[in-house]
Short mmCIF file of C-alpha atoms in Angstrom, two decimals:
data_model
loop_
_atom_site.label_atom_id
_atom_site.label_comp_id
_atom_site.label_asym_id
_atom_site.label_seq_id
_atom_site.Cartn_x
_atom_site.Cartn_y
_atom_site.Cartn_z
CA MET R 20 -63.14 -119.46 -125.10
CA THR R 21 -59.71 -120.29 -123.66
CA ASN R 22 -58.57 -116.85 -122.46
CA SER R 23 -55.33 -117.49 -124.34
CA LEU R 24 -54.70 -113.75 -124.70
CA THR R 25 -55.27 -112.61 -121.13
CA GLY R 26 -52.88 -109.77 -120.33
CA LYS R 27 -52.21 -108.97 -124.01
CA VAL R 28 -52.88 -105.62 -125.67
CA ALA R 29 -53.77 -105.51 -129.37
CA ILE R 30 -54.43 -103.02 -132.16
CA VAL R 31 -56.76 -104.13 -134.97
CA SER R 32 -56.96 -101.78 -137.95
CA GLY R 33 -60.07 -101.62 -140.09
CA ALA R 34 -62.17 -103.05 -137.28
CA ASN R 35 -65.46 -101.31 -138.11
CA SER R 36 -66.99 -104.35 -139.79
CA GLY R 37 -66.39 -107.65 -141.54
CA ILE R 38 -63.15 -109.50 -140.89
CA GLY R 39 -61.65 -106.76 -138.73
CA LEU R 40 -64.65 -106.62 -136.43
CA SER R 41 -64.68 -110.41 -136.07
CA ILE R 42 -60.98 -110.40 -135.20
CA ALA R 43 -61.50 -107.70 -132.57
CA LYS R 44 -64.40 -109.64 -131.03
CA LYS R 45 -62.35 -112.83 -130.93
CA LEU R 46 -59.34 -111.18 -129.30
CA VAL R 47 -61.52 -109.58 -126.63
CA ALA R 48 -63.25 -112.91 -126.02
CA GLU R 49 -59.83 -114.50 -125.51
CA GLY R 50 -58.97 -111.94 -122.83
CA ALA R 51 -57.09 -109.25 -124.74
CA GLN R 52 -57.48 -105.51 -124.39
CA VAL R 53 -58.13 -104.23 -127.89
CA VAL R 54 -57.86 -100.94 -129.75
CA LEU R 55 -60.16 -100.95 -132.77
CA THR R 56 -59.43 -98.43 -135.52
CA GLY R 57 -61.28 -97.16 -138.55
CA ARG R 58 -62.11 -94.00 -140.47
CA ARG R 59 -65.73 -93.54 -139.39
CA LYS R 60 -66.74 -92.45 -135.91
CA GLU R 61 -70.32 -93.70 -136.14
CA ALA R 62 -69.25 -97.14 -137.33
CA GLY R 63 -66.77 -97.26 -134.49
CA VAL R 64 -69.49 -96.69 -131.92
CA THR R 65 -71.49 -99.56 -133.41
CA ALA R 66 -68.42 -101.81 -133.54
CA LEU R 67 -67.57 -101.17 -129.89
CA ALA R 68 -71.10 -102.08 -128.87
CA GLU R 69 -70.87 -105.34 -130.82
CA VAL R 70 -67.47 -106.21 -129.38
CA ASP R 71 -68.93 -105.67 -125.90
CA GLY R 72 -65.53 -105.42 -124.28
CA GLY R 73 -66.34 -102.77 -121.70
CA ASP R 74 -63.16 -101.08 -120.50
CA ASN R 75 -61.12 -103.63 -122.43
CA ALA R 76 -61.89 -102.09 -125.83
CA ILE R 77 -61.58 -98.60 -127.27
CA TYR R 78 -62.02 -97.11 -130.72
CA VAL R 79 -59.60 -94.67 -132.35
CA ILE R 80 -60.30 -92.91 -135.64
CA GLN R 81 -57.54 -93.67 -138.13
CA ASP R 82 -56.61 -93.49 -141.78
CA VAL R 83 -53.95 -96.19 -142.11
CA ALA R 84 -52.32 -94.39 -145.05
CA ILE R 85 -51.42 -91.41 -142.82
CA GLU R 86 -48.26 -91.80 -140.75
CA ALA R 87 -49.35 -89.35 -138.06
CA ASP R 88 -52.47 -91.44 -137.47
CA TRP R 89 -50.35 -94.50 -136.71
CA LYS R 90 -48.27 -92.56 -134.21
CA HIS R 91 -51.49 -91.37 -132.59
CA VAL R 92 -53.01 -94.87 -132.42
CA VAL R 93 -49.94 -96.32 -130.71
CA GLU R 94 -49.80 -93.37 -128.29
CA GLU R 95 -53.48 -93.84 -127.41
CA THR R 96 -52.89 -97.55 -126.90
CA ILE R 97 -50.02 -96.92 -124.47
CA THR R 98 -51.98 -94.21 -122.65
CA LYS R 99 -55.01 -96.47 -122.17
CA PHE R 100 -53.46 -99.92 -121.69
CA GLY R 101 -49.78 -99.25 -120.93
CA LYS R 102 -48.19 -101.43 -123.61
CA LEU R 103 -48.59 -103.12 -126.99
CA ASP R 104 -48.25 -106.85 -127.68
CA ILE R 105 -50.19 -107.48 -130.88
CA LEU R 106 -50.86 -105.72 -134.17
CA VAL R 107 -53.36 -106.97 -136.74
CA ASN R 108 -52.93 -105.09 -140.02
CA ASN R 109 -56.40 -105.74 -141.41
CA ALA R 110 -57.49 -102.47 -143.05
CA GLY R 111 -57.71 -102.71 -146.83
CA ILE R 112 -59.80 -101.99 -149.89
CA GLY R 113 -60.65 -104.06 -152.95
CA GLY R 114 -60.57 -101.32 -155.58
CA PRO R 115 -60.48 -99.26 -157.69
CA ASN R 116 -59.21 -101.96 -160.02
CA GLY R 117 -59.11 -103.16 -163.59
CA TYR R 118 -56.72 -104.41 -166.22
CA ILE R 119 -53.36 -102.68 -166.20
CA ASP R 120 -54.16 -100.39 -169.16
CA GLN R 121 -57.37 -99.29 -167.43
CA ILE R 122 -55.90 -98.24 -164.08
CA SER R 123 -54.91 -94.64 -163.48
CA LEU R 124 -51.78 -93.89 -161.53
CA ALA R 125 -53.92 -92.06 -158.97
CA ASP R 126 -56.12 -95.14 -158.46
CA TRP R 127 -53.05 -97.39 -158.19
CA ARG R 128 -51.49 -95.15 -155.57
CA GLN R 129 -54.70 -94.86 -153.58
CA LEU R 130 -55.03 -98.63 -153.28
CA MET R 131 -51.35 -99.11 -152.46
CA SER R 132 -51.43 -96.37 -149.84
CA ILE R 133 -54.05 -98.31 -147.85
CA ASN R 134 -53.27 -101.96 -148.59
CA LEU R 135 -49.48 -101.83 -148.54
CA ASP R 136 -48.30 -98.49 -147.13
CA GLY R 137 -50.74 -98.94 -144.24
CA ASN R 138 -49.20 -102.30 -143.39
CA PHE R 139 -45.70 -100.85 -143.59
CA LEU R 140 -46.60 -97.98 -141.27
CA GLY R 141 -48.37 -100.22 -138.79
CA ALA R 142 -45.39 -102.57 -138.63
CA LYS R 143 -42.95 -99.67 -138.35
CA TYR R 144 -44.60 -98.23 -135.26
CA ALA R 145 -45.38 -101.63 -133.74
CA PHE R 146 -41.71 -102.66 -134.13
CA THR R 147 -40.63 -99.41 -132.51
CA GLN R 148 -42.87 -100.03 -129.50
CA PHE R 149 -42.02 -103.74 -129.26
CA LYS R 150 -38.29 -102.98 -129.22
CA LYS R 151 -38.79 -100.21 -126.66
CA GLN R 152 -40.60 -102.62 -124.36
CA GLY R 153 -38.10 -105.43 -124.99
CA THR R 154 -40.76 -108.11 -124.61
CA GLY R 155 -41.31 -109.14 -128.23
CA GLY R 156 -44.64 -109.03 -130.00
CA ALA R 157 -46.82 -110.54 -132.71
CA ILE R 158 -48.09 -109.12 -136.00
CA VAL R 159 -50.61 -110.62 -138.38
CA ASN R 160 -50.99 -109.06 -141.82
CA VAL R 161 -54.30 -109.85 -143.50
CA SER R 162 -53.44 -110.48 -147.14
CA SER R 163 -55.51 -112.49 -149.65
CA VAL R 164 -55.35 -115.47 -151.96
CA GLY R 165 -54.92 -112.67 -154.50
CA GLY R 166 -51.45 -112.25 -153.06
CA LEU R 167 -50.64 -115.87 -153.91
CA LYS R 168 -52.08 -116.10 -157.42
CA PRO R 169 -53.03 -113.51 -160.04
CA ILE R 170 -56.63 -112.41 -160.45
CA PRO R 171 -57.51 -111.19 -163.96
CA GLY R 172 -58.58 -107.57 -163.83
CA ALA R 173 -57.19 -107.01 -160.34
CA ALA R 174 -53.63 -105.90 -161.06
CA ALA R 175 -53.48 -103.32 -158.28
CA TYR R 176 -55.19 -105.45 -155.66
CA SER R 177 -53.12 -108.58 -156.32
CA SER R 178 -49.92 -106.55 -156.38
CA SER R 179 -50.72 -104.95 -153.04
CA LYS R 180 -51.51 -108.30 -151.44
CA GLY R 181 -48.44 -109.94 -152.93
CA GLY R 182 -46.43 -107.07 -151.51
CA THR R 183 -47.99 -107.74 -148.12
CA LEU R 184 -46.84 -111.36 -148.33
CA MET R 185 -43.23 -110.41 -149.00
CA LEU R 186 -43.34 -107.61 -146.41
CA THR R 187 -44.47 -110.21 -143.88
CA LYS R 188 -41.52 -112.47 -144.61
CA GLU R 189 -39.05 -109.59 -144.45
CA LEU R 190 -40.47 -108.41 -141.13
CA ALA R 191 -40.36 -111.95 -139.74
CA LEU R 192 -36.65 -112.12 -140.56
CA GLU R 193 -35.95 -108.68 -139.09
CA GLY R 194 -37.96 -109.32 -135.96
CA ALA R 195 -36.89 -112.86 -135.07
CA SER R 196 -33.94 -111.90 -132.87
CA PHE R 197 -36.16 -109.45 -130.96
CA GLY R 198 -38.88 -112.00 -130.22
CA ILE R 199 -41.19 -110.40 -132.78
CA ARG R 200 -43.25 -112.83 -134.85
CA VAL R 201 -44.93 -111.82 -138.11
CA ASN R 202 -47.30 -113.98 -140.14
CA SER R 203 -49.87 -113.47 -142.90
CA VAL R 204 -53.41 -114.74 -143.36
CA HIS R 205 -54.81 -115.18 -146.87
CA PRO R 206 -58.62 -115.26 -147.09
CA GLY R 207 -60.43 -116.33 -150.20
CA TRP R 208 -64.02 -115.21 -150.71
CA ILE R 209 -65.43 -114.31 -147.30
CA ASN R 210 -69.12 -113.73 -146.66
CA THR R 211 -69.11 -110.00 -146.01
CA PRO R 212 -70.93 -107.05 -147.62
CA ILE R 213 -67.75 -106.23 -149.58
CA VAL R 214 -68.52 -109.11 -151.99
CA PRO R 215 -70.37 -107.53 -154.96
CA ASP R 216 -73.90 -108.84 -155.35
CA ALA R 217 -73.33 -109.14 -159.11
CA ILE R 218 -70.77 -111.92 -158.68
CA ARG R 219 -71.77 -113.45 -155.34
CA ALA R 220 -73.81 -116.37 -156.68
CA THR R 221 -71.38 -117.20 -159.49
CA GLU R 222 -68.28 -117.11 -157.29
CA LYS R 223 -69.98 -119.19 -154.59
CA GLN R 224 -70.79 -121.94 -157.09
CA GLN R 225 -67.19 -121.97 -158.33
CA GLN R 226 -65.69 -122.58 -154.90
CA PRO R 227 -64.49 -126.20 -154.44
CA SER R 228 -66.07 -126.12 -150.98
CA GLY R 229 -69.35 -124.86 -152.40
CA HIS R 230 -69.54 -121.96 -149.97
CA PHE R 231 -67.80 -118.76 -148.89
CA GLY R 232 -65.79 -118.51 -145.72
CA GLU R 233 -67.02 -116.55 -142.73
CA PRO R 234 -65.23 -113.70 -140.93
CA ASP R 235 -64.87 -115.94 -137.87
CA ASP R 236 -62.71 -118.31 -139.94
CA ILE R 237 -60.10 -115.57 -140.26
CA ALA R 238 -60.56 -114.41 -136.67
CA ASN R 239 -59.86 -117.90 -135.33
CA ILE R 240 -56.62 -118.23 -137.31
CA THR R 241 -55.51 -114.76 -136.25
CA SER R 242 -56.24 -115.41 -132.58
CA PHE R 243 -54.08 -118.53 -132.72
CA LEU R 244 -51.21 -116.80 -134.52
CA VAL R 245 -50.93 -113.96 -131.99
CA SER R 246 -51.13 -116.32 -129.01
CA ASP R 247 -48.26 -118.08 -127.26
CA ASP R 248 -49.54 -121.34 -128.77
CA ALA R 249 -47.90 -120.13 -132.01
CA LYS R 250 -44.63 -119.07 -130.36
CA ASN R 251 -42.50 -120.93 -132.93
CA ILE R 252 -44.40 -119.74 -136.00
CA THR R 253 -43.12 -116.74 -137.94
CA GLY R 254 -42.86 -115.79 -141.58
CA ALA R 255 -45.64 -118.23 -142.43
CA GLN R 256 -48.72 -117.82 -144.61
CA PHE R 257 -52.07 -119.29 -143.62
CA VAL R 258 -54.74 -119.77 -146.27
CA SER R 259 -58.49 -119.96 -145.60
CA ASP R 260 -60.16 -120.13 -149.00
CA GLY R 261 -62.33 -123.24 -149.30
CA GLY R 262 -59.91 -124.69 -151.84
CA ASN R 263 -59.79 -121.61 -154.11
CA LEU R 264 -56.05 -121.96 -154.66
CA LEU R 265 -56.62 -125.43 -156.09
CA ILE R 266 -58.44 -124.14 -159.14
#
């Protein structure tokens, strides 16, 4: 622990479990005040207990695909902590998915509304607050190696994550003159319950590293990117995949 984020206020979407929860824990451990968001109240109570941030962490119920929820989250953040310095757009889903001729338009739109629209809305309201404050800010969008290479049978997912990559670069360009930095993190297979049991063993064996990553791997990268140690990094993509992109 370096307390590199002391005095910073962060929002982490999709922080009920997995990568989002690990990111929230890491930011609190580094001294930040953190707003965790998610769709389930009960899971939020459990997440807050695990984060163990005391008065430095709160949970706000949110559906990232709903614009009014983003406005509410930012308002609650300002009410509780007085400002916003960091946004981590982590919330996302892996499916429904399939080959392009198997995906319904409704399924496509559902996935996009969370994985891509949610990132757009989060950035929109974070940018608004950052500019209002005039003190800059940092955003990390959690994408995927699926946003860097195609995954057979995952047309919707890969498209949403590729969109997140390009959104990140556009936002980095738009935000640079305002002191707003925006970067993306691209996990490969991470050891969370979201990995289907049916493919877990096979995918693990196929990794060049021979193992899955852990949520803390993504949390550590994210903590660095939103800190002042990364003050000259924007529009960049950071991969943590055990060599998955090499195959």
